[in-house]
């Protein structure tokens, strides 16, 4: 007796897409990710007579939006651009789109506060302040805020004599990389001169730790809390300033409430022009003469404090940006079978470090190094125009291409976040005396498909189409499966040889295996298929890439 093989339709670790047919009416869609759901999810549109058509770039829907790397990957819906004919509506392909940054010339001051507010009917805020309550703001998000007119970010570094903001380092570096001016604040709780001195020392240590220079605007947050409600607060605040100055930080400012300042006059220690006052509501006339006005704790629904600068930040925060970076491209090149990376990184600390490496890390595996490549400098005059005061902007660009093999291919296939690290170093091997910038991790998981033809006849069902997916890397077996979604049972499966589809590659050049994504197969009529058709069951065609030779 012949040994029977038991097939499993759903198992973690496969990429698949499916199509449905009932009484000759067909529909098709793809599903991204793991296939261990109880039933396959489908996004469908009705197709009556689909025929194959060569795709052109004009047909393609652009799924790439501007984003900055340290930022992020977002879910979206991509529509396949290869339509059969005017009467056929292409199925909507549900996928997670890798967002890439535009390679357009950089302009650090592309949107001014006044211009943005006038044209977009938003607030006139140009300054926000953040603390540990906003721990995960990405560089991309900071750049979006910058494009909405936010020029200044004030980061909380410390409080009292012991608390420090564990998120401050990334908040400072990401805001600076997005082209924003960064200042710092310390929440005051001192009641004695000795405590004021200790708090200033903590504030200065944190500023050094996060890389802020001596010209940074250092702000004392003096609010109406029990510890600060005493007549001698001004004297102790002056001790705080004296201690900061002795440690090299001589650029001072005060943040306080309008009514608190009227009672305790803490603004007198630095002058009103250097005082940032909080008064929520219609207090614009009351805050005239102050350097800045915090008017809301929920800027545009973000739960972030926002302020209007009357000159305090423009005049005293300076333009102390010492580092900036952007990832212009991070995408698969289907034609070359590579992962292409391009961007720029400029930093005052890069001086004397003539060698450059682009290193890829597996964020989901302890930031383990996957591969590295030594690269040459690329001229970027646009970066110099935007950041003329940062060292090395003119040759801050980099390009690299990595073969989709080995541990890199494994990480992509497993859906891991891939991080790009650009390193300047004086050493030949790149392992000592270096300065790094690391961008946020990205999952490469584009998954696109289209059903060109699904025809029933007395002989069976003919299925043809294409399916390209980033995570089909290391999944060499391609199966097409007929599945009865009504009875939740498999009808038949066939392993197929992928067909060359250069038309698909032209439309999807950044999706792995798009050039060899085609499939075409006949399913012979059998009792299960005949019964399903007679009962009007929903029959799905599933395209699956798997590492299992049986297709499981």
Coordinates of C-alpha atoms in Angstrom, one line a residue:
X1 CA 0.0 0.0 0.0
X2 CA 1.3 3.5 -0.9
X3 CA 2.3 5.6 2.1
X4 CA 0.0 8.6 2.6
X5 CA 1.4 12.1 3.2
X6 CA -0.6 14.4 5.5
X7 CA -0.5 18.0 4.3
X8 CA -1.0 21.0 6.6
X9 CA -2.5 24.0 4.9
X10 CA -1.6 26.5 7.7
X11 CA 1.8 26.6 9.3
X12 CA 3.9 29.4 10.6
X13 CA 6.7 30.6 8.3
X14 CA 5.2 30.7 4.9
X15 CA 4.3 33.5 2.5
X16 CA 1.1 33.0 0.6
X17 CA -1.6 34.7 -1.4
X18 CA -5.1 33.5 -2.2
X19 CA -7.8 33.9 -4.8
X20 CA -11.5 32.9 -4.5
X21 CA -13.9 31.5 -7.1
X22 CA -17.6 30.7 -6.8
X23 CA -19.6 29.5 -9.9
X24 CA -16.9 30.9 -12.2
X25 CA -16.8 34.3 -10.6
X26 CA -13.2 34.9 -9.4
X27 CA -11.5 37.2 -6.9
X28 CA -7.9 37.5 -5.8
X29 CA -5.8 39.1 -3.1
X30 CA -2.7 38.6 -1.0
X31 CA -2.0 38.1 2.6
X32 CA 1.2 39.1 4.2
X33 CA 3.1 37.4 7.0
X34 CA 2.5 34.2 8.9
X35 CA -0.1 31.8 7.7
X36 CA -1.2 30.2 10.9
X37 CA -4.7 31.8 11.0
X38 CA -7.7 29.6 11.1
X39 CA -8.7 30.8 7.6
X40 CA -6.8 32.8 5.1
X41 CA -7.7 36.5 5.0
X42 CA -8.4 37.8 1.5
X43 CA -8.9 41.2 0.0
X44 CA -11.0 40.6 -3.1
X45 CA -12.6 42.3 -6.1
X46 CA -14.8 40.6 -8.6
X47 CA -13.2 39.4 -11.9
X48 CA -15.2 37.9 -14.7
X49 CA -12.7 37.4 -17.5
X50 CA -9.1 38.2 -16.6
X51 CA -6.3 38.2 -19.2
X52 CA -2.6 38.8 -18.8
X53 CA -1.3 42.2 -19.8
X54 CA 2.3 43.5 -19.7
X55 CA 2.7 46.0 -16.9
X56 CA 4.3 49.4 -17.6
X57 CA 5.7 51.9 -15.0
X58 CA 2.7 54.2 -15.6
X59 CA 0.5 51.5 -14.2
X60 CA 2.3 51.2 -10.9
X61 CA 1.0 52.7 -7.7
X62 CA 3.8 54.5 -5.9
X63 CA 4.0 52.9 -2.4
X64 CA 7.0 54.9 -1.4
X65 CA 6.5 57.9 0.9
X66 CA 9.0 60.3 2.4
X67 CA 10.3 59.2 5.7
X68 CA 13.5 59.4 7.6
X69 CA 15.2 56.3 8.7
X70 CA 15.6 56.3 12.3
X71 CA 12.1 56.1 12.0
X72 CA 10.0 53.8 11.0
X73 CA 7.9 51.3 9.1
X74 CA 4.1 51.7 8.8
X75 CA 1.3 49.5 7.6
X76 CA -0.5 50.5 4.5
X77 CA -2.5 49.2 1.5
X78 CA -0.8 49.0 -1.8
X79 CA -2.7 48.5 -5.0
X80 CA -1.2 46.4 -7.7
X81 CA -0.7 48.3 -10.9
X82 CA -1.0 45.4 -13.3
X83 CA -4.6 45.4 -14.6
X84 CA -6.0 42.8 -17.0
X85 CA -8.2 45.2 -19.0
X86 CA -10.5 48.1 -18.5
X87 CA -13.3 45.8 -17.3
X88 CA -11.2 44.1 -14.7
X89 CA -10.4 45.8 -11.4
X90 CA -7.0 44.8 -9.9
X91 CA -7.2 43.3 -6.5
X92 CA -6.0 45.5 -3.6
X93 CA -2.8 44.0 -2.2
X94 CA -2.7 44.2 1.6
X95 CA 0.9 44.6 2.7
X96 CA 3.3 46.4 5.0
X97 CA 5.0 49.1 3.0
X98 CA 8.7 49.9 3.7
X99 CA 8.8 53.6 3.8
X100 CA 11.9 55.2 2.3
X101 CA 13.2 58.7 2.6
X102 CA 13.2 61.0 -0.4
X103 CA 16.6 61.7 -2.0
X104 CA 15.6 65.2 -2.9
X105 CA 18.1 68.0 -1.9
X106 CA 18.0 68.8 1.8
X107 CA 16.6 72.1 2.9
X108 CA 16.9 72.7 6.7
X109 CA 14.5 75.6 6.6
X110 CA 12.0 74.5 4.0
X111 CA 8.9 75.5 6.1
X112 CA 8.8 78.5 8.4
X113 CA 6.5 78.6 11.3
X114 CA 4.5 81.6 10.1
X115 CA 4.1 80.2 6.5
X116 CA 3.0 76.8 7.7
X117 CA 0.5 78.2 10.2
X118 CA -0.9 80.6 7.6
X119 CA -1.4 77.8 5.0
X120 CA -2.4 74.9 7.2
X121 CA -4.6 76.5 9.9
X122 CA -2.6 74.9 12.7
X123 CA -1.2 76.6 15.8
X124 CA 1.7 79.0 15.5
X125 CA 3.8 76.8 17.8
X126 CA 7.5 76.7 17.0
X127 CA 8.8 75.1 20.2
X128 CA 8.0 71.8 22.0
X129 CA 9.3 70.4 25.2
X130 CA 9.6 66.7 25.9
X131 CA 10.5 64.4 28.7
X132 CA 10.4 60.7 29.7
X133 CA 6.6 60.9 29.0
X134 CA 7.5 60.9 25.3
X135 CA 10.1 58.1 25.2
X136 CA 9.8 56.9 21.6
X137 CA 9.6 59.8 19.3
X138 CA 11.5 58.7 16.1
X139 CA 13.7 60.9 13.9
X140 CA 11.0 60.7 11.2
X141 CA 8.4 62.1 13.6
X142 CA 10.8 64.9 14.7
X143 CA 11.3 65.7 11.0
X144 CA 7.5 65.8 10.5
X145 CA 7.2 68.2 13.5
X146 CA 9.9 70.3 11.9
X147 CA 8.0 70.4 8.7
X148 CA 5.0 71.6 10.7
X149 CA 7.0 74.6 11.9
X150 CA 8.6 73.3 15.1
X151 CA 12.1 74.6 15.2
X152 CA 13.1 74.1 18.8
X153 CA 13.0 71.1 21.1
X154 CA 13.6 71.4 24.8
X155 CA 14.5 68.1 26.4
X156 CA 14.2 67.4 30.1
X157 CA 17.5 66.0 31.4
X158 CA 17.1 65.8 35.1
X159 CA 15.1 66.5 38.3
X160 CA 16.1 67.3 41.9
X161 CA 19.4 65.6 42.8
X162 CA 18.8 62.0 41.5
X163 CA 16.4 61.6 38.7
X164 CA 17.6 61.5 35.1
X165 CA 15.8 61.0 31.8
X166 CA 16.9 57.7 30.3
X167 CA 15.5 58.6 26.9
X168 CA 17.3 62.0 26.7
X169 CA 20.2 60.7 24.6
X170 CA 18.0 59.5 21.7
X171 CA 15.7 62.4 22.0
X172 CA 18.5 64.9 21.6
X173 CA 20.3 63.1 18.8
X174 CA 17.1 62.4 16.8
X175 CA 15.9 66.0 17.2
X176 CA 19.3 67.3 16.1
X177 CA 19.4 64.9 13.1
X178 CA 16.0 66.2 12.0
X179 CA 17.5 69.7 11.9
X180 CA 16.0 71.1 15.1
X181 CA 17.7 73.3 17.7
X182 CA 17.9 71.5 21.1
X183 CA 17.9 73.1 24.5
X184 CA 17.7 71.4 27.9
X185 CA 15.8 71.8 31.1
X186 CA 16.1 70.6 34.8
X187 CA 13.1 70.4 37.1
X188 CA 14.0 72.3 40.3
X189 CA 13.3 71.0 43.8
X190 CA 16.1 72.6 45.8
X191 CA 15.4 74.3 49.1
X192 CA 19.0 75.1 50.1
X193 CA 22.1 76.5 48.4
X194 CA 23.8 73.2 48.8
X195 CA 21.0 71.4 47.1
X196 CA 20.9 74.0 44.4
X197 CA 24.6 73.3 43.7
X198 CA 24.0 69.5 43.7
X199 CA 21.1 69.9 41.2
X200 CA 23.2 72.0 38.9
X201 CA 26.0 69.5 38.9
X202 CA 23.6 66.7 38.0
X203 CA 22.1 68.9 35.2
X204 CA 25.6 69.6 33.8
X205 CA 26.6 65.9 33.9
X206 CA 23.6 64.9 32.0
X207 CA 24.2 67.6 29.4
X208 CA 27.7 66.3 28.8
X209 CA 26.4 62.7 28.7
X210 CA 24.0 63.4 25.9
X211 CA 26.5 65.4 23.9
X212 CA 25.2 68.9 24.4
X213 CA 27.8 71.7 24.0
X214 CA 28.7 74.6 26.3
X215 CA 26.5 77.0 24.2
X216 CA 23.4 75.0 24.9
X217 CA 20.5 77.0 26.5
X218 CA 20.2 75.4 29.9
X219 CA 16.8 76.1 31.5
X220 CA 15.7 75.8 35.1
X221 CA 12.1 74.6 35.4
X222 CA 10.9 76.4 38.5
X223 CA 7.2 75.6 39.1
X224 CA 4.8 76.0 42.0
X225 CA 5.5 72.9 44.0
X226 CA 5.9 72.7 47.8
X227 CA 9.7 72.7 47.6
X228 CA 9.9 76.0 45.7
X229 CA 7.3 78.1 47.5
X230 CA 9.6 80.1 49.7
X231 CA 11.0 83.6 49.7
X232 CA 14.7 82.7 49.2
X233 CA 14.1 80.8 46.0
X234 CA 15.8 83.6 43.9
X235 CA 19.0 83.4 46.0
X236 CA 19.3 79.6 45.6
X237 CA 18.5 79.9 41.9
X238 CA 21.5 82.2 41.6
X239 CA 23.6 79.6 43.2
X240 CA 22.3 77.1 40.7
X241 CA 23.4 79.5 37.8
X242 CA 26.8 80.1 39.4
X243 CA 27.4 76.4 39.6
X244 CA 26.4 75.8 36.0
X245 CA 28.7 78.6 34.8
X246 CA 31.6 77.1 36.8
X247 CA 31.0 73.9 34.9
X248 CA 31.1 75.6 31.5
X249 CA 27.4 76.2 30.9
X250 CA 26.9 79.9 30.8
X251 CA 23.8 80.2 28.6
X252 CA 20.8 80.2 31.1
X253 CA 17.0 80.5 31.0
X254 CA 14.1 80.1 33.3
X255 CA 10.8 78.3 32.7
X256 CA 8.0 79.2 35.1
X257 CA 4.3 79.9 35.5
X258 CA 2.9 83.4 35.0
X259 CA 1.4 83.7 38.5
X260 CA 4.4 82.0 40.2
X261 CA 6.7 84.5 38.6
X262 CA 4.6 87.4 39.7
X263 CA 4.9 86.1 43.3
X264 CA 8.5 85.0 43.4
X265 CA 10.1 86.9 40.6
X266 CA 12.4 84.1 39.4
X267 CA 12.6 85.7 36.0
X268 CA 14.8 88.4 37.6
X269 CA 17.7 85.9 37.8
X270 CA 18.1 85.9 34.0
X271 CA 15.8 88.6 32.7
X272 CA 12.3 88.4 31.1
X273 CA 13.8 88.0 27.6
X274 CA 15.3 84.7 28.8
X275 CA 12.2 83.6 30.7
X276 CA 9.8 81.1 29.1
X277 CA 6.4 81.4 30.8
X278 CA 3.5 79.0 31.0
X279 CA -0.1 80.3 30.8
X280 CA -2.8 78.2 29.1
X281 CA -5.6 80.0 27.5
X282 CA -6.0 83.5 26.1
X283 CA -3.0 85.1 27.9
X284 CA -1.0 86.5 24.9
X285 CA -1.3 90.1 26.1
X286 CA -0.4 89.1 29.7
X287 CA 2.9 87.4 28.6
X288 CA 4.2 90.2 26.5
X289 CA 7.9 91.0 27.4
X290 CA 8.7 87.3 28.2
X291 CA 11.0 85.4 25.9
X292 CA 8.6 82.5 25.1
X293 CA 5.0 81.5 25.9
X294 CA 3.9 77.9 26.6
X295 CA 0.2 78.0 25.7
X296 CA -0.9 74.3 25.5
X297 CA -0.1 70.8 26.8
X298 CA -1.7 69.1 23.8
X299 CA -0.2 70.4 20.6
X300 CA -2.3 69.2 17.6
X301 CA -3.6 66.3 19.7
X302 CA -0.1 64.9 20.5
X303 CA -0.2 65.4 24.3
X304 CA 3.1 67.4 23.9
X305 CA 3.6 70.9 25.4
X306 CA 4.0 73.6 22.8
X307 CA 5.1 77.2 22.9
X308 CA 5.5 80.3 20.8
X309 CA 9.0 81.8 20.8
X310 CA 9.1 85.6 21.3
X311 CA 12.9 85.6 20.8
X312 CA 14.3 83.6 23.6
X313 CA 15.1 80.5 21.6
X314 CA 15.9 82.4 18.4
X315 CA 18.3 84.7 20.2
X316 CA 19.8 82.5 22.8
X317 CA 19.4 78.8 21.8
X318 CA 21.7 79.4 18.9
X319 CA 22.2 77.1 16.0
X320 CA 24.3 74.6 17.8
X321 CA 23.4 71.6 15.6
X322 CA 26.6 69.5 15.5
X323 CA 25.3 66.3 13.8
X324 CA 22.7 65.5 11.1
X325 CA 21.9 62.5 9.0
X326 CA 19.3 61.0 6.7
X327 CA 18.7 57.7 5.0
X328 CA 17.6 58.4 1.4
X329 CA 17.2 54.9 0.2
X330 CA 16.7 51.5 1.8
X331 CA 15.2 49.0 -0.6
X332 CA 15.7 45.8 -2.4
X333 CA 17.0 45.9 -6.0
X334 CA 15.2 43.0 -7.7
X335 CA 17.3 43.3 -10.8
X336 CA 20.7 43.0 -9.0
X337 CA 19.4 40.9 -6.1
X338 CA 20.8 43.3 -3.6
X339 CA 19.7 45.5 -0.7
X340 CA 20.7 49.1 -1.7
X341 CA 21.4 51.7 0.9
X342 CA 22.1 55.4 0.4
X343 CA 22.1 58.5 2.6
X344 CA 24.3 61.0 4.4
X345 CA 25.8 61.6 7.8
X346 CA 27.7 64.7 9.0
X347 CA 29.0 65.3 12.5
X348 CA 31.7 67.5 14.0
X349 CA 33.1 64.4 15.7
X350 CA 33.9 62.8 12.3
X351 CA 37.0 65.0 11.9
X352 CA 40.1 62.9 11.6
X353 CA 38.1 59.8 10.8
X354 CA 38.7 59.2 7.1
X355 CA 37.4 55.6 6.7
X356 CA 33.7 54.9 6.3
X357 CA 31.7 51.7 6.8
X358 CA 28.0 50.9 6.2
X359 CA 27.0 48.1 8.6
X360 CA 23.7 46.3 8.7
X361 CA 22.4 45.1 12.1
X362 CA 19.7 42.6 13.1
X363 CA 17.7 44.7 15.6
X364 CA 15.6 41.7 16.7
X365 CA 18.7 39.6 17.4
X366 CA 20.5 41.9 19.8
X367 CA 21.7 44.2 17.1
X368 CA 24.0 41.5 15.8
X369 CA 26.1 42.5 12.9
X370 CA 24.9 41.0 9.6
X371 CA 27.4 42.4 7.1
X372 CA 29.5 45.5 6.6
X373 CA 30.9 47.3 3.6
X374 CA 33.7 49.9 3.3
X375 CA 32.4 52.8 1.2
X376 CA 33.7 56.0 -0.5
X377 CA 32.5 59.5 0.3
X378 CA 29.8 60.9 -2.0
X379 CA 29.5 64.6 -2.7
X380 CA 26.5 66.3 -1.1
X381 CA 26.4 70.0 -1.7
X382 CA 22.7 70.1 -0.7
X383 CA 23.7 69.0 2.8
X384 CA 26.3 71.8 3.0
X385 CA 23.6 74.3 2.0
X386 CA 21.3 73.1 4.8
X387 CA 24.0 72.6 7.5
X388 CA 26.9 74.9 6.7
X389 CA 28.3 74.8 10.2
X390 CA 28.7 71.0 10.5
X391 CA 32.0 69.4 9.7
X392 CA 32.3 67.4 6.5
X393 CA 28.8 68.0 5.0
X394 CA 30.2 68.5 1.4
X395 CA 31.3 64.8 1.2
X396 CA 28.8 63.3 3.7
X397 CA 27.0 61.0 1.3
X398 CA 27.3 57.2 1.2
X399 CA 26.1 54.4 -1.1
X400 CA 26.2 50.6 -0.5
X401 CA 24.8 47.5 -2.1
X402 CA 24.6 44.2 -0.1
X403 CA 24.0 40.8 -1.7
X404 CA 20.8 39.1 -0.5
X405 CA 22.6 36.1 0.9
X406 CA 23.7 34.6 4.2
X407 CA 22.7 36.1 7.5
X408 CA 21.2 39.1 5.8
X409 CA 18.8 36.9 3.8
X410 CA 17.9 35.0 6.9
X411 CA 17.1 38.1 8.8
X412 CA 14.8 39.4 6.0
X413 CA 13.1 36.0 5.6
X414 CA 12.4 36.0 9.4
X415 CA 10.8 39.4 9.3
X416 CA 13.5 41.1 11.4
X417 CA 14.1 44.8 11.6
X418 CA 17.3 45.6 9.7
X419 CA 19.2 48.7 11.0
X420 CA 21.6 50.7 9.0
X421 CA 24.7 52.0 10.8
X422 CA 27.1 54.5 9.1
X423 CA 30.5 54.6 10.8
X424 CA 33.4 57.1 10.4
X425 CA 36.6 55.7 11.8
X426 CA 40.4 56.3 11.7
X427 CA 41.1 52.5 11.8
X428 CA 41.4 50.3 8.7
X429 CA 39.1 47.6 10.0
X430 CA 36.5 50.0 11.4
X431 CA 36.6 48.5 14.9
X432 CA 38.3 51.3 16.9
X433 CA 38.2 55.1 17.1
X434 CA 34.9 55.5 15.4
X435 CA 31.8 57.7 15.4
X436 CA 28.5 56.1 14.5
X437 CA 25.0 57.1 13.5
X438 CA 22.3 54.3 13.6
X439 CA 19.0 54.6 11.8
X440 CA 15.8 53.0 13.0
X441 CA 15.2 49.4 11.9
X442 CA 13.0 48.5 9.0
X443 CA 11.2 45.3 8.1
X444 CA 11.4 44.4 4.4
X445 CA 8.0 42.7 3.8
X446 CA 6.5 43.9 0.6
X447 CA 4.1 41.2 -0.7
X448 CA 2.4 41.9 -4.0
X449 CA 0.5 39.7 -6.4
X450 CA -2.1 39.5 -9.2
X451 CA -4.3 36.8 -10.7
X452 CA -4.1 37.0 -14.5
X453 CA -6.4 34.1 -15.2
X454 CA -8.5 31.6 -13.2
X455 CA -10.7 29.5 -15.4
X456 CA -13.0 26.5 -14.7
X457 CA -13.8 23.9 -17.3
X458 CA -14.9 20.3 -17.4
X459 CA -11.3 19.3 -17.2
X460 CA -10.6 21.3 -14.0
X461 CA -9.3 24.7 -13.1
X462 CA -6.5 26.7 -14.7
X463 CA -4.7 29.3 -12.6
X464 CA -2.1 31.9 -13.7
X465 CA -0.7 35.0 -12.2
X466 CA 2.2 36.3 -10.3
X467 CA 3.3 36.7 -6.7
X468 CA 6.4 38.6 -5.5
X469 CA 7.4 38.9 -1.8
X470 CA 10.5 40.2 0.0
X471 CA 10.2 37.4 2.5
X472 CA 10.3 34.7 -0.1
X473 CA 14.0 34.8 0.4
X474 CA 15.2 31.4 1.6
X475 CA 11.8 29.9 0.7
X476 CA 12.7 28.1 -2.6
X477 CA 9.6 26.0 -3.0
X478 CA 6.6 27.7 -4.8
X479 CA 3.2 26.0 -4.4
X480 CA -0.2 26.9 -5.8
X481 CA -3.0 25.4 -3.6
X482 CA -6.7 25.0 -4.2
X483 CA -8.6 25.4 -1.0
X484 CA -12.3 25.1 -0.2
X485 CA -12.9 28.0 2.1
X486 CA -16.5 26.9 2.8
X487 CA -15.6 23.5 4.1
X488 CA -12.1 24.6 5.2
X489 CA -10.4 21.8 3.4
X490 CA -7.7 21.5 0.9
X491 CA -8.6 20.3 -2.6
X492 CA -5.3 20.0 -4.3
X493 CA -1.8 21.4 -4.5
X494 CA 1.0 21.6 -7.1
X495 CA 4.6 22.7 -6.8
X496 CA 5.4 25.0 -9.7
X497 CA 8.4 26.5 -11.4
X498 CA 8.3 30.2 -11.3
X499 CA 8.0 32.0 -14.6
X500 CA 10.0 35.0 -15.8
X501 CA 8.0 38.2 -15.5
X502 CA 10.1 41.2 -16.5
X503 CA 6.9 43.3 -16.7
X504 CA 6.3 42.7 -13.0
X505 CA 9.9 43.7 -12.2
X506 CA 9.5 46.9 -14.1
X507 CA 6.5 47.9 -11.9
X508 CA 7.9 46.4 -8.7
X509 CA 11.7 46.8 -9.0
X510 CA 12.1 47.0 -5.2
X511 CA 10.3 43.7 -4.4
X512 CA 12.4 40.5 -4.1
X513 CA 11.9 37.9 -6.9
X514 CA 9.6 40.1 -8.9
X515 CA 11.4 39.2 -12.1
X516 CA 10.6 35.5 -11.6
X517 CA 7.2 35.8 -9.9
X518 CA 4.9 34.2 -12.5
X519 CA 3.0 31.0 -12.1
X520 CA 0.7 28.9 -14.3
X521 CA -0.8 25.5 -13.6
X522 CA -3.8 23.2 -14.3
X523 CA -5.7 21.4 -11.6
X524 CA -7.3 18.3 -12.9
X525 CA -11.0 17.8 -12.0
X526 CA -11.3 15.4 -9.1
X527 CA -14.2 14.5 -6.8
X528 CA -13.4 17.1 -4.2
X529 CA -13.2 19.9 -6.8
X530 CA -16.3 18.7 -8.5
X531 CA -18.3 18.6 -5.2
X532 CA -17.1 22.0 -4.3
X533 CA -18.2 23.5 -7.6
X534 CA -21.5 21.8 -7.5
X535 CA -22.2 23.0 -4.0
X536 CA -21.2 26.6 -4.9
X537 CA -18.4 26.6 -2.3
X538 CA -15.9 29.4 -2.2
X539 CA -12.7 28.1 -3.8
X540 CA -9.5 29.9 -3.1
X541 CA -6.2 29.7 -5.0
X542 CA -3.2 30.2 -2.7
X543 CA 0.3 31.1 -3.9
X544 CA 2.8 30.0 -1.3
X545 CA 6.6 30.3 -0.9
X546 CA 8.0 27.9 1.7
X547 CA 11.2 26.3 2.8
X548 CA 9.4 22.9 3.1
X549 CA 9.6 20.6 0.1
X550 CA 6.0 19.4 0.7
X551 CA 4.7 22.9 0.9
X552 CA 3.8 22.9 4.5

